[in-house]
Amino acid sequence: MDKNKSNNTGKNVMIHRTRLFLTAAATALLAAPLSAETIDVAIIGEPDTFDPMVSTKDVVSIVTQHFVETLYTFDDTWSVVPLLAAGMPEISEDGLTYVIPLREGVTFHDGSSMDSADVKASLDRWLEVASRGKAIADKVSSVEATGPNEITLTLSAPYAPLMSLLAFSNSAAAIYPEEIIAPEIETVIGTGPYKLEAHQPDQYTQLVRFGGYTQPTGAAERAQTPDEIRFIPVPDGNTRVEGLLSGQFAYADGLSTEAYDRIAEAAGAEPVLLEPFGWPVFAINHKKGLMTDLNIRKAVQAALPFDDMLFAAFGDEKFFQTDGAMYPEGWAWRTDAGVELYNQNDQEKAKGYLEEAGYDGSPLRILTSRQYEFHYQMAEVARMALEMAGFTVEMDVVDWATLAQNRDNPDLWDIYITHSPFLPEPALTSSFFATAREGWNNPEKNAILDRFTSESDPEKRKAVFAELQKIVLEDVGLIKVGNFNALQGKAAGLEGVTPSPWPAFWNAKLAE
């Protein structure tokens, strides 16, 4: 196919730490004051890849969504809208065939033109290497380029969440040039409004406006307002706060709720509270180790004091809710199925489960990080309760990049701590699937999940989701800690950034 390929003391200390944290190169890059042309964003750590197809980390999604795009995306109401696609797909009556028109005139950052061969190669790779792609690979019979600007997906069974999967920027069905497709892509080439200009590991990622960008229409429009967007990895949460307050950053992600009042009282900054945001989770290793025993899992579930954990993490009830349902009040997926097993806070009951399991005192290994400080604070309270129940607990506290690497090795952990925003489609939660790194391969759960994803009727899907939530709690597939509100912060004059778990900055502007 022919293609055109070409506290005051504390505050002073933390400001000092901010300056020390940045190397000479990064300090030089950030020396200029905030301007309308450049947006500096403090993120919780270094993206360990610029290939969002192979990552579920929020920090990767936040950065890469600016230069890598998908066929579809979400609008501000979480409805799926076209991005690289020219329109919504034509879906056959049996729900098995999706014919997707592609936009013409889309240019990759290398100057080549996007066509159906690129899309086919990208989607084939997504089904092979992406956690969410692998979760549905057995349901995709074929991906075909049925015209220069048309792609056809044929399924072996109806799959209701397909469009949400194609729209998600996390484990993304990203579109790359056919020529770079490989199991591992060294240099990512995208179609987004910004392109990667420079990257100094652990210092900054510099994006600049892509002059060849072709705008989608409607809700997906991306204005390319700033000339440059710079993402600065700042692992220490207090340092991110101080950088925001001192005017060093226009935006800061992943802030401790303890900083809310300081930011609200500051002349040059404003808090951005996402309410409700999501749920902290203790992810469970179902592949190897202690947690493969249901009685051990039940012992952990029974012992954990979620009220205390949430209070330690967030400090004020305006920032959290002790709630065992997978979705909060007001969401269509809200159900109380199985929640009687949530927040038992009964260490004696947990001891009984340990006796049934014949627990021999082997260490329960909890993998966590302090870059999301609330993860660590929850883990410390959990450790005390688990030890009271009779567990030997081993805390492995590492940086987020190391955690993200180690959680892929089931020999290294029994529980790792993470969190998720509330997602519009439950099937976007990869932990429900046996193909996820946790490996929860319960046959009864798998059958429920298959019924859920193949059902298209919204009311029937709600009923099946209630069954899924019930078995999550009964089999302890994962452990939800509660609901929480997330804090970000922005410069007082910053406009054009919609509050989101994955804030985007293509429309961002600082008032002069």
Coordinates of C-alpha atoms in Angstrom, one line a residue:
M1 CA 0.0 0.0 0.0
D2 CA 1.5 3.4 -1.0
K3 CA 1.9 5.8 1.8
N4 CA 3.5 9.3 2.2
K5 CA 6.2 8.1 4.6
S6 CA 8.8 10.9 5.2
N7 CA 4.9 25.5 58.5
N8 CA 7.3 28.6 57.9
T9 CA 10.5 26.8 58.8
G10 CA 9.1 23.7 57.1
K11 CA 8.2 25.8 54.1
N12 CA 11.8 27.2 53.8
V13 CA 13.3 23.7 54.2
M14 CA 11.0 22.3 51.5
I15 CA 11.8 25.1 49.1
H16 CA 15.4 24.4 49.6
R17 CA 14.8 20.7 48.9
T18 CA 12.9 21.6 45.7
R19 CA 16.0 23.4 44.5
L20 CA 18.3 20.6 45.5
F21 CA 16.1 18.0 43.9
L22 CA 16.5 19.5 40.5
T23 CA 19.8 18.9 38.7
A24 CA 21.7 21.8 37.0
A25 CA 20.1 21.0 33.6
A26 CA 16.6 20.9 35.0
T27 CA 17.1 24.1 37.0
A28 CA 18.4 25.9 34.0
L29 CA 15.3 24.7 32.0
L30 CA 13.0 26.0 34.7
A31 CA 14.9 29.2 35.5
A32 CA 12.4 31.5 33.6
P33 CA 9.3 32.6 35.5
L34 CA 5.9 31.0 34.6
S35 CA 4.6 32.3 31.3
A36 CA 1.5 31.9 29.2
E37 CA 3.7 30.2 26.5
T38 CA 5.1 27.5 28.8
I39 CA 3.3 25.2 31.3
D40 CA 5.4 23.5 33.9
V41 CA 3.7 20.5 35.6
A42 CA 5.0 18.7 38.7
I43 CA 4.2 15.0 38.5
I44 CA 4.8 12.3 41.1
G45 CA 7.7 10.5 39.3
E46 CA 9.4 9.7 36.1
P47 CA 7.4 7.9 33.4
D48 CA 9.2 4.7 32.9
T49 CA 8.0 4.4 29.3
F50 CA 6.5 6.7 26.6
D51 CA 4.5 3.8 25.2
P52 CA 1.1 4.0 26.9
M53 CA 0.0 0.7 25.3
V54 CA 2.2 -1.2 27.8
S55 CA 1.5 0.8 30.9
T56 CA -1.4 1.3 33.3
K57 CA 0.4 3.9 35.4
D58 CA -1.4 7.3 35.6
V59 CA 1.9 9.2 35.3
V60 CA 2.4 7.6 31.9
S61 CA -1.1 8.5 30.8
I62 CA -0.8 12.1 31.9
V63 CA 2.3 12.7 29.9
T64 CA 1.7 10.6 26.8
Q65 CA -1.9 11.6 26.1
H66 CA -0.3 14.9 24.7
F67 CA 1.6 13.2 21.9
V68 CA 0.0 9.7 21.4
E69 CA -3.6 9.3 20.3
T70 CA -6.3 6.6 20.1
L71 CA -9.2 6.1 17.7
Y72 CA -11.6 7.4 20.3
T73 CA -11.5 9.4 23.5
F74 CA -13.8 10.5 26.3
D75 CA -15.5 13.9 26.5
D76 CA -16.1 15.7 29.8
T77 CA -19.1 13.6 30.5
W78 CA -17.2 10.3 29.9
S79 CA -19.0 9.7 26.7
V80 CA -17.0 8.1 23.9
V81 CA -16.2 10.5 21.0
P82 CA -14.1 10.1 17.8
L83 CA -10.4 11.2 17.9
L84 CA -8.4 9.5 15.1
A85 CA -11.6 7.9 13.9
A86 CA -13.8 9.9 11.5
G87 CA -17.0 8.9 13.3
M88 CA -18.6 6.3 15.5
P89 CA -18.4 2.8 14.2
E90 CA -21.1 1.0 12.2
I91 CA -21.9 -2.0 14.4
S92 CA -23.7 -5.1 13.0
E93 CA -27.0 -6.2 14.5
D94 CA -25.3 -9.2 16.2
G95 CA -22.7 -6.9 17.8
L96 CA -19.8 -8.8 16.3
T97 CA -18.6 -6.4 13.5
Y98 CA -17.3 -2.9 14.0
V99 CA -16.6 -0.9 10.9
I100 CA -14.5 2.2 11.9
P101 CA -14.0 5.1 9.5
L102 CA -10.6 6.8 9.8
R103 CA -9.8 10.5 9.5
E104 CA -7.9 11.5 6.4
G105 CA -5.0 13.9 6.5
V106 CA -3.7 12.8 9.9
T107 CA 0.1 13.1 10.2
F108 CA 2.5 11.3 12.5
H109 CA 5.3 13.3 14.1
D110 CA 7.8 11.8 11.6
G111 CA 5.9 13.4 8.8
S112 CA 4.2 10.2 7.5
S113 CA 0.4 9.9 6.9
M114 CA -1.8 7.7 9.0
D115 CA -3.8 5.0 7.2
S116 CA -5.6 1.8 7.9
A117 CA -2.3 -0.3 7.7
D118 CA -1.0 1.7 10.7
V119 CA -4.2 1.2 12.6
K120 CA -4.3 -2.5 12.0
A121 CA -0.7 -3.0 13.0
S122 CA -1.2 -0.9 16.2
L123 CA -4.4 -2.8 17.2
D124 CA -2.8 -6.1 16.5
R125 CA 0.1 -5.1 18.9
W126 CA -2.4 -3.8 21.5
L127 CA -4.1 -7.2 21.6
E128 CA -0.7 -8.9 22.2
V129 CA 1.1 -6.6 24.7
A130 CA -1.5 -4.4 26.5
S131 CA -3.1 -5.6 29.6
R132 CA -6.5 -4.4 28.5
G133 CA -5.9 -5.6 25.0
K134 CA -4.9 -9.1 26.1
A135 CA -8.0 -9.3 28.3
I136 CA -10.2 -9.3 25.1
A137 CA -7.8 -10.9 22.6
D138 CA -9.7 -14.2 22.7
K139 CA -12.9 -12.3 21.7
V140 CA -11.3 -10.6 18.6
S141 CA -11.5 -12.8 15.6
S142 CA -9.8 -10.4 13.3
V143 CA -8.6 -6.8 12.7
E144 CA -8.7 -6.0 9.0
A145 CA -7.8 -2.9 6.9
T146 CA -10.9 -2.9 4.7
G147 CA -10.0 0.3 2.9
P148 CA -7.3 2.9 3.0
N149 CA -9.3 4.8 5.6
E150 CA -11.4 2.0 7.2
I151 CA -10.7 -0.6 9.7
T152 CA -13.0 -3.6 10.6
L153 CA -12.9 -5.4 13.9
T154 CA -14.7 -8.8 14.0
L155 CA -15.5 -10.3 17.4
S156 CA -16.2 -13.9 18.3
A157 CA -18.7 -12.8 20.9
P158 CA -20.4 -9.4 21.7
Y159 CA -18.2 -7.2 24.0
A160 CA -20.1 -4.2 25.4
P161 CA -17.1 -2.3 26.8
L162 CA -15.1 -2.3 23.5
M163 CA -15.6 1.4 22.7
S164 CA -14.5 2.4 26.2
L165 CA -11.4 0.2 25.9
L166 CA -10.6 1.9 22.5
A167 CA -11.0 5.3 24.1
F168 CA -8.9 4.8 27.3
S169 CA -5.5 6.4 27.5
N170 CA -4.3 3.9 30.1
S171 CA -3.1 0.6 28.6
A172 CA -4.1 2.5 25.5
A173 CA -5.0 1.2 22.0
A174 CA -2.5 3.8 20.7
I175 CA -2.0 4.3 17.0
Y176 CA 1.6 4.3 15.8
P177 CA 3.2 4.1 12.3
E178 CA 3.2 0.5 11.0
E179 CA 7.0 0.7 10.5
I180 CA 7.8 1.1 14.2
I181 CA 5.6 -1.7 15.5
A182 CA 7.5 -4.2 17.6
P183 CA 7.1 -6.0 20.9
E184 CA 9.1 -3.1 22.4
I185 CA 9.1 0.3 20.8
E186 CA 12.3 2.3 21.6
T187 CA 11.2 5.6 20.0
V188 CA 7.4 6.3 20.2
I189 CA 5.9 8.2 17.3
G190 CA 2.5 9.6 17.7
T191 CA -0.1 12.0 16.1
G192 CA -0.9 14.3 19.1
P193 CA -0.9 18.0 19.4
Y194 CA 2.5 18.0 21.0
K195 CA 5.6 16.1 20.3
L196 CA 8.5 15.0 22.4
E197 CA 11.3 17.5 22.1
A198 CA 13.6 16.5 24.9
H199 CA 13.7 14.0 27.8
Q200 CA 16.3 14.1 30.7
P201 CA 15.5 11.1 32.9
D202 CA 14.4 12.1 36.4
Q203 CA 14.7 15.8 35.4
Y204 CA 12.1 16.7 32.8
T205 CA 10.1 15.8 29.8
Q206 CA 9.8 18.6 27.3
L207 CA 6.9 18.7 24.8
V208 CA 6.5 21.3 22.1
R209 CA 3.6 22.2 19.8
F210 CA 3.4 19.9 16.7
G211 CA 3.0 22.2 13.7
G212 CA 1.5 19.4 11.5
Y213 CA -1.3 18.5 13.8
T214 CA -4.7 18.1 12.3
Q215 CA -7.5 19.0 14.7
P216 CA -10.4 16.6 15.4
T217 CA -13.7 18.3 15.5
G218 CA -16.3 18.5 18.3
A219 CA -15.6 17.4 21.8
A220 CA -12.2 16.0 21.1
E221 CA -10.7 19.4 19.9
R222 CA -7.3 20.2 21.3
A223 CA -6.4 23.8 21.1
Q224 CA -2.5 23.7 21.3
T225 CA -2.5 26.8 23.4
P226 CA 0.9 26.7 25.1
D227 CA 4.0 26.6 23.0
E228 CA 5.6 24.1 25.4
I229 CA 4.6 21.8 28.2
R230 CA 7.2 20.5 30.6
F231 CA 6.6 17.6 33.0
I232 CA 8.9 17.6 36.0
P233 CA 9.2 14.4 38.1
V234 CA 9.1 15.4 41.8
P235 CA 8.8 12.3 44.0
D236 CA 8.3 14.1 47.3
G237 CA 4.8 15.3 47.8
N238 CA 5.8 18.2 50.1
T239 CA 8.3 19.4 47.4
R240 CA 5.5 19.5 44.8
V241 CA 3.4 21.6 47.2
E242 CA 6.2 24.0 47.8
G243 CA 7.1 24.3 44.2
L244 CA 3.4 25.2 43.4
L245 CA 3.3 27.8 46.2
S246 CA 6.6 29.4 45.2
G247 CA 5.4 29.8 41.6
Q248 CA 7.8 27.2 40.2
F249 CA 5.0 25.0 38.8
A250 CA 1.7 26.0 37.1
Y251 CA 0.2 22.6 38.1
A252 CA 1.0 19.9 40.6
D253 CA -0.5 16.4 40.7
G254 CA -0.9 13.9 43.6
L255 CA -0.9 16.3 46.6
S256 CA -1.5 15.3 50.2
T257 CA -4.9 16.5 51.5
E258 CA -3.0 18.0 54.4
A259 CA -1.9 20.7 52.1
Y260 CA -5.4 21.8 51.1
D261 CA -5.7 24.7 53.5
R262 CA -2.2 26.1 52.7
I263 CA -2.9 26.1 49.0
A264 CA -6.4 27.6 49.5
E265 CA -5.0 30.4 51.6
A266 CA -2.1 31.2 49.2
A267 CA -2.3 34.2 47.0
G268 CA -0.7 32.6 43.9
A269 CA -2.3 29.1 44.0
E270 CA -5.6 27.3 44.1
P271 CA -6.5 23.8 45.3
V272 CA -8.1 21.4 42.7
L273 CA -10.2 18.9 44.5
L274 CA -11.6 15.9 42.6
E275 CA -14.6 14.7 44.5
P276 CA -15.2 11.8 44.4
F277 CA -12.0 10.7 42.8
G278 CA -11.5 7.0 43.3
W279 CA -10.5 4.2 45.6
P280 CA -7.3 3.0 47.2
V281 CA -6.8 -0.8 46.7
F282 CA -4.7 -3.5 48.2
A283 CA -3.9 -5.6 45.1
I284 CA -3.5 -9.3 45.8
N285 CA -1.1 -11.8 44.3
H286 CA -3.2 -14.7 43.2
K287 CA -0.3 -16.3 41.3
K288 CA 2.2 -17.2 44.0
G289 CA 2.7 -16.9 47.7
L290 CA 0.5 -16.6 50.8
M291 CA -2.4 -14.9 49.2
T292 CA -3.2 -17.8 47.0
D293 CA -4.9 -19.4 50.1
L294 CA -8.5 -18.1 50.4
N295 CA -8.3 -18.3 54.3
I296 CA -5.2 -16.1 54.3
R297 CA -7.0 -13.6 52.0
K298 CA -10.1 -13.7 54.3
A299 CA -7.8 -13.1 57.3
V300 CA -6.3 -10.0 55.7
Q301 CA -9.8 -8.8 54.8
A302 CA -11.1 -9.4 58.3
A303 CA -8.2 -7.7 60.1
L304 CA -8.0 -4.4 58.2
P305 CA -9.4 -1.3 60.0
F306 CA -10.5 0.8 57.0
D307 CA -11.7 3.7 59.1
D308 CA -8.3 4.1 60.7
M309 CA -6.5 3.5 57.5
L310 CA -8.4 6.2 55.7
F311 CA -8.2 8.7 58.5
A312 CA -4.4 8.2 58.7
A313 CA -4.2 8.7 54.9
F314 CA -6.4 11.7 54.5
G315 CA -6.9 13.2 58.0
D316 CA -10.3 14.7 57.5
E317 CA -13.6 13.0 56.6
K318 CA -14.2 15.7 53.9
F319 CA -11.5 13.8 52.0
F320 CA -12.7 10.2 52.3
Q321 CA -15.7 7.9 52.8
T322 CA -15.6 4.5 54.4
D323 CA -17.5 2.6 51.7
G324 CA -17.1 -1.0 50.5
A325 CA -19.1 -0.7 47.3
M326 CA -17.0 -0.5 44.1
Y327 CA -18.8 2.7 43.1
P328 CA -20.0 5.6 45.2
E329 CA -23.5 7.0 45.6
G330 CA -24.9 8.5 42.4
W331 CA -23.1 6.2 40.0
A332 CA -25.1 3.8 37.8
W333 CA -23.0 0.9 39.0
R334 CA -23.7 1.4 42.7
T335 CA -24.7 -1.8 44.5
D336 CA -24.4 -3.0 48.1
A337 CA -23.9 -6.7 47.1
G338 CA -21.4 -8.3 49.4
V339 CA -20.6 -5.2 51.4
E340 CA -21.3 -6.9 54.7
L341 CA -17.8 -8.4 54.4
Y342 CA -16.3 -4.9 54.2
N343 CA -14.7 -3.1 57.2
Q344 CA -14.9 -6.0 59.7
N345 CA -11.9 -4.8 61.7
D346 CA -11.9 -8.1 63.6
Q347 CA -8.4 -9.3 64.4
E348 CA -9.8 -12.3 66.4
K349 CA -11.8 -13.5 63.5
A350 CA -8.7 -13.1 61.3
K351 CA -6.8 -15.3 63.8
G352 CA -9.4 -18.0 63.2
Y353 CA -8.8 -17.8 59.4
L354 CA -5.0 -18.1 60.0
E355 CA -5.5 -21.2 62.1
E356 CA -7.7 -22.8 59.4
A357 CA -4.9 -22.0 56.8
G358 CA -2.2 -23.5 59.0
Y359 CA -0.3 -20.2 58.8
D360 CA 3.4 -20.8 59.7
G361 CA 4.5 -17.2 60.3
S362 CA 5.9 -16.6 56.8
P363 CA 6.1 -12.9 56.1
L364 CA 3.2 -11.2 54.4
R365 CA 5.1 -8.9 52.0
I366 CA 3.5 -5.5 51.4
L367 CA 4.9 -3.5 48.5
T368 CA 4.3 0.2 48.7
S369 CA 5.7 3.7 48.0
R370 CA 5.9 7.1 49.6
Q371 CA 5.5 9.0 46.4
Y372 CA 1.8 8.6 47.0
E373 CA 2.1 9.3 50.7
F374 CA -1.4 8.1 51.5
H375 CA -0.4 4.6 50.2
Y376 CA 2.3 4.4 52.8
Q377 CA 0.2 5.9 55.6
M378 CA -2.5 3.3 55.0
A379 CA 0.1 0.5 54.9
E380 CA 1.5 1.5 58.3
V381 CA -1.9 1.3 59.9
A382 CA -2.6 -2.0 58.1
R383 CA 0.7 -3.5 59.3
M384 CA -0.2 -2.9 63.0
A385 CA -3.6 -4.5 62.6
L386 CA -2.3 -7.5 60.7
E387 CA 0.4 -8.1 63.3
M388 CA -2.3 -8.0 66.0
A389 CA -4.1 -10.7 64.0
G390 CA -1.0 -12.9 64.0
F391 CA 0.7 -12.0 60.7
T392 CA 4.4 -11.4 60.3
V393 CA 4.5 -8.4 58.0
E394 CA 7.3 -7.3 55.8
M395 CA 7.1 -3.8 54.4
D396 CA 8.9 -3.2 51.1
V397 CA 8.9 0.6 50.7
V398 CA 10.3 1.7 47.3
D399 CA 10.0 4.5 44.8
W400 CA 7.0 4.3 42.4
A401 CA 9.1 3.3 39.4
T402 CA 10.5 0.4 41.3
L403 CA 7.1 -0.6 42.6
A404 CA 5.8 -0.5 39.1
Q405 CA 8.6 -2.9 38.0
N406 CA 8.5 -5.2 41.0
R407 CA 4.7 -5.7 40.9
D408 CA 5.2 -7.5 37.5
N409 CA 7.2 -10.2 39.3
P410 CA 4.9 -12.4 41.5
D411 CA 7.9 -13.7 43.4
L412 CA 8.4 -10.3 45.1
W413 CA 5.2 -9.4 46.8
D414 CA 1.9 -10.6 48.3
I415 CA 0.1 -7.3 48.3
Y416 CA 0.9 -4.1 46.5
I417 CA -0.9 -0.8 47.2
T418 CA -2.3 1.3 44.4
H419 CA -5.4 3.3 43.6
S420 CA -7.8 3.8 40.8
P421 CA -10.1 6.6 39.7
F422 CA -13.8 5.7 39.4
L423 CA -14.0 4.6 35.8
P424 CA -17.2 4.9 33.6
E425 CA -16.9 1.3 32.5
P426 CA -16.2 -1.4 35.2
A427 CA -14.4 -3.5 32.6
L428 CA -11.7 -0.9 32.4
T429 CA -10.6 -2.2 35.8
S430 CA -7.9 -4.7 34.7
S431 CA -7.7 -6.4 38.1
F432 CA -11.0 -8.2 37.4
F433 CA -9.4 -10.1 34.6
A434 CA -7.3 -13.3 34.9
T435 CA -4.8 -11.8 32.4
A436 CA -3.9 -9.0 34.8
R437 CA -0.7 -9.1 36.7
E438 CA -2.6 -10.2 39.9
G439 CA -3.8 -13.3 38.1
W440 CA -7.2 -13.6 39.7
N441 CA -8.4 -16.7 37.8
N442 CA -11.5 -17.8 39.6
P443 CA -13.7 -19.8 37.2
E444 CA -17.0 -18.5 38.8
K445 CA -15.8 -14.9 38.6
N446 CA -14.6 -15.5 35.0
A447 CA -18.0 -16.7 34.0
I448 CA -19.7 -13.7 35.6
L449 CA -17.3 -11.3 33.9
D450 CA -18.0 -12.9 30.6
R451 CA -21.7 -12.4 31.0
F452 CA -21.1 -8.8 32.1
T453 CA -19.0 -7.9 29.1
S454 CA -21.2 -9.7 26.5
E455 CA -24.5 -8.1 27.8
S456 CA -25.5 -4.9 26.0
D457 CA -28.7 -4.1 28.0
P458 CA -27.7 -1.5 30.6
E459 CA -30.1 -2.7 33.3
K460 CA -29.1 -6.3 32.9
R461 CA -25.4 -5.3 33.0
K462 CA -26.1 -3.6 36.4
A463 CA -27.5 -6.8 37.8
V464 CA -24.5 -8.8 36.6
F465 CA -22.1 -6.3 38.0
A466 CA -23.8 -6.8 41.4
E467 CA -22.8 -10.4 41.1
L468 CA -19.2 -9.4 40.2
Q469 CA -18.9 -7.1 43.2
K470 CA -20.2 -9.8 45.5
I471 CA -17.6 -12.3 44.4
V472 CA -14.9 -9.7 44.6
L473 CA -15.7 -9.5 48.4
E474 CA -16.4 -13.2 48.9
D475 CA -13.3 -14.5 47.2
V476 CA -11.2 -11.4 48.2
G477 CA -10.2 -10.8 44.6
L478 CA -8.9 -7.4 45.6
I479 CA -9.4 -5.3 48.7
K480 CA -10.9 -1.9 48.3
V481 CA -10.0 0.5 51.2
G482 CA -12.7 3.1 50.7
N483 CA -13.5 6.2 48.6
F484 CA -11.2 9.3 48.5
N485 CA -11.1 12.7 47.0
A486 CA -7.8 13.6 45.3
L487 CA -6.0 16.9 45.6
Q488 CA -4.1 18.7 42.8
G489 CA -3.1 22.3 42.7
K490 CA -2.8 25.0 40.1
A491 CA -1.4 28.5 39.7
A492 CA -4.1 31.1 40.4
G493 CA -4.0 32.4 36.8
L494 CA -4.1 29.1 35.1
E495 CA -7.1 28.5 32.8
G496 CA -8.1 25.7 30.4
V497 CA -7.3 22.6 32.5
T498 CA -10.3 20.4 33.2
P499 CA -10.0 18.7 36.6
S500 CA -9.3 15.0 35.9
P501 CA -7.4 12.0 37.1
W502 CA -5.3 12.6 34.0
P503 CA -5.2 16.4 33.6
A504 CA -4.4 17.6 30.0
F505 CA -2.7 20.8 29.2
W506 CA -3.2 21.4 25.5
N507 CA -5.8 24.1 26.3
A508 CA -3.9 25.6 29.3
K509 CA -3.1 29.2 29.6
L510 CA -1.6 31.4 32.3
A511 CA -3.0 34.9 32.7
E512 CA -0.5 37.6 31.9

